XYZ file of C-alpha atoms in Angstrom:
225
model
C 41.890 77.455 -17.485
C 43.398 79.305 -14.500
C 43.902 77.270 -11.341
C 42.193 78.952 -8.420
C 39.711 80.884 -10.543
C 37.740 78.370 -12.611
C 34.295 76.829 -12.959
C 33.522 73.291 -14.065
C 30.061 73.237 -15.618
C 29.110 69.550 -15.556
C 29.754 66.388 -13.571
C 27.914 63.167 -12.767
C 25.538 63.484 -9.811
C 24.426 60.580 -7.635
C 20.977 59.563 -8.874
C 17.733 60.651 -7.251
C 16.764 57.065 -6.363
C 19.847 56.734 -4.149
C 19.211 60.133 -2.554
C 15.654 59.135 -1.647
C 16.772 55.730 -0.352
C 19.038 57.390 2.213
C 16.766 60.280 3.102
C 14.919 58.614 5.994
C 17.942 56.809 7.493
C 19.754 58.296 10.523
C 23.124 59.837 9.707
C 24.550 58.053 12.740
C 23.669 54.691 11.187
C 25.236 55.708 7.868
C 28.354 56.666 9.802
C 28.421 53.315 11.594
C 28.009 51.524 8.267
C 31.101 53.401 7.014
C 33.150 52.334 10.061
C 32.668 55.771 11.689
C 35.270 57.247 9.347
C 33.229 59.756 7.313
C 31.940 63.080 8.537
C 32.693 66.740 8.090
C 33.403 67.264 11.773
C 31.413 67.981 14.925
C 31.927 71.722 14.451
C 29.387 71.802 11.600
C 26.099 72.576 13.323
C 22.546 72.933 11.941
C 21.364 76.486 11.465
C 17.836 75.432 10.514
C 14.963 74.479 12.757
C 14.182 70.925 11.681
C 14.468 68.451 8.826
C 17.165 66.494 7.044
C 19.623 67.186 4.254
C 20.083 64.843 1.291
C 21.331 65.511 -2.213
C 24.311 65.552 -4.583
C 27.167 67.872 -3.789
C 27.821 71.032 -5.753
C 31.317 71.901 -4.520
C 32.740 75.386 -4.050
C 36.134 76.569 -2.888
C 36.559 80.216 -2.023
C 38.941 82.364 -0.062
C 37.825 83.088 3.511
C 35.114 85.722 3.740
C 34.406 85.895 0.006
C 31.182 84.647 -1.607
C 31.457 85.499 -5.295
C 31.705 81.830 -6.260
C 28.900 80.937 -3.849
C 26.637 83.400 -5.678
C 27.552 81.728 -8.962
C 26.993 78.242 -7.519
C 23.445 79.148 -6.468
C 22.763 80.485 -9.974
C 24.007 77.293 -11.640
C 22.631 74.744 -9.127
C 20.202 72.098 -10.301
C 17.101 71.476 -8.141
C 18.053 69.167 -5.288
C 21.744 70.074 -5.211
C 23.525 70.544 -1.882
C 26.053 73.372 -2.096
C 29.170 72.494 -0.088
C 31.657 75.327 0.454
C 35.265 75.167 1.577
C 35.953 78.684 2.839
C 38.884 77.827 5.027
C 36.884 77.626 8.241
C 37.188 81.361 8.856
C 34.429 83.040 10.881
C 35.449 86.675 10.432
C 32.949 87.345 7.624
C 29.700 85.573 6.834
C 29.321 83.695 3.551
C 25.579 84.240 3.142
C 22.473 85.696 4.760
C 18.724 85.903 4.248
C 18.763 87.331 0.709
C 20.997 84.595 -0.660
C 19.018 81.985 1.260
C 15.766 83.175 -0.307
C 17.337 83.053 -3.780
C 18.623 79.525 -3.139
C 15.188 78.335 -2.032
C 13.687 79.844 -5.188
C 16.294 77.958 -7.238
C 15.432 74.615 -5.583
C 18.706 74.178 -3.713
C 18.316 71.345 -1.169
C 20.647 72.888 1.390
C 24.141 74.067 2.264
C 27.226 72.958 4.145
C 29.372 76.010 4.769
C 32.965 75.907 5.952
C 32.405 79.382 7.359
C 29.726 81.553 8.958
C 26.224 82.797 8.204
C 24.370 85.953 9.241
C 20.638 86.758 9.590
C 20.467 83.629 11.737
C 16.797 83.977 12.638
C 15.884 83.892 8.947
C 17.580 80.508 8.628
C 15.369 79.205 11.418
C 12.247 80.731 9.901
C 12.823 79.596 6.312
C 14.097 76.214 7.527
C 16.202 75.131 4.583
C 18.775 72.597 5.846
C 21.968 74.601 6.391
C 25.079 73.557 8.324
C 27.775 76.074 9.165
C 30.615 76.720 11.593
C 29.225 79.853 13.188
C 27.411 83.179 12.976
C 28.678 86.716 12.498
C 27.083 90.015 11.526
C 30.039 90.966 9.289
C 29.230 90.701 5.605
C 31.304 88.997 2.892
C 33.379 90.290 -0.001
C 32.647 89.506 -3.657
C 35.920 89.535 -5.510
C 37.082 85.895 -5.595
C 39.111 83.931 -6.321
C 37.452 80.536 -6.084
C 36.439 77.358 -7.887
C 33.256 75.428 -8.573
C 32.899 71.743 -9.404
C 36.238 70.393 -8.133
C 37.059 68.141 -5.167
C 37.312 70.089 -1.917
C 38.410 69.432 1.627
C 35.733 70.424 4.128
C 36.359 69.679 7.752
C 37.774 66.163 7.893
C 36.271 65.029 4.592
C 37.224 65.081 0.944
C 34.124 65.816 -1.092
C 33.840 65.466 -4.851
C 31.106 67.041 -6.984
C 28.162 64.654 -7.248
C 28.844 62.858 -3.949
C 25.833 62.175 -1.770
C 25.644 64.621 1.141
C 23.521 63.664 4.153
C 22.770 65.642 7.290
C 20.533 65.544 10.328
C 20.865 66.939 13.831
C 23.776 64.587 14.575
C 25.895 66.143 11.813
C 26.855 65.887 8.158
C 28.739 63.373 6.021
C 29.211 62.363 2.403
C 29.022 59.065 0.525
C 30.877 58.520 -2.767
C 28.428 57.286 -5.462
C 30.460 54.137 -6.038
C 30.041 53.148 -2.394
C 26.379 54.077 -2.053
C 24.847 50.656 -2.720
C 26.991 48.808 -0.173
C 26.646 51.596 2.399
C 22.880 51.621 1.955
C 22.590 47.876 2.577
C 24.777 48.080 5.697
C 22.845 51.123 6.972
C 19.499 49.397 6.551
C 20.799 46.363 8.443
C 22.093 48.598 11.249
C 18.806 50.472 11.407
C 16.777 47.263 11.552
C 18.966 45.939 14.395
C 18.456 49.165 16.368
C 14.703 49.065 15.835
C 14.656 45.501 17.165
C 16.710 46.535 20.202
C 14.388 49.446 20.883
C 11.392 47.105 20.799
C 12.964 44.722 23.344
C 14.022 47.689 25.511
C 10.492 49.033 25.648
C 9.135 45.524 26.322
C 11.564 45.065 29.223
C 13.163 41.977 27.662
C 16.514 43.403 26.576
C 19.448 41.107 27.351
C 22.126 43.149 29.164
C 24.366 40.230 30.158
C 26.995 41.422 27.701
C 27.890 44.322 30.015
C 29.091 42.094 32.875
C 30.791 39.750 30.421
C 32.732 42.648 28.912
C 33.765 43.795 32.383
C 34.904 40.293 33.362
C 36.838 39.897 30.099
C 38.543 43.237 30.821
C 39.576 42.082 34.307
C 37.329 44.454 36.210
C 37.411 44.023 40.017
C 34.237 44.413 42.072
C 34.717 45.891 45.563
C 32.310 45.965 48.522
């Protein structure tokens, strides 16, 4: 096995029940439940039109501007996988365009998180598969490698292992390790329920805002005429 040019063919994926349990929860609430520490970074922006991303990570590391291993990852993906690519954050060359996107949809890929750029941007809006990337460029990629599939990668601010739960909506993208999923799910549901209750009191005009003045007093704020 040659480091830097290798493919792992199997790993344990987070189960479908957990994926579905998180699917309808806001990513912001998942982030709050994880103490606001996870997240791939604000620079990862949605390239699709609407919808959410949820599924187990299929991890790829490649040199900037090269998509040989990304092609292979699409070919070996299981339906529902989210392909997460560490390409060094370089935007000089795109990692994929409309043709690869169409092939991925045909394969049942749930979406992508790309530490690089895309091209054929309008096609990503039209086909509407959840895709997050760092930017857009017309320059095409190379296909020579090296790269790796199925190993832990660093993408943005996060360490992602194959099989981790990847979640994304229009606030951004993050990952949840399978071993933490149950506790994070319970905390996220509690946070979501609290926000729904607050929204109801806000719309009813009965929201208690006394905490604002209390916080200002406790901080020593001075009121001036």
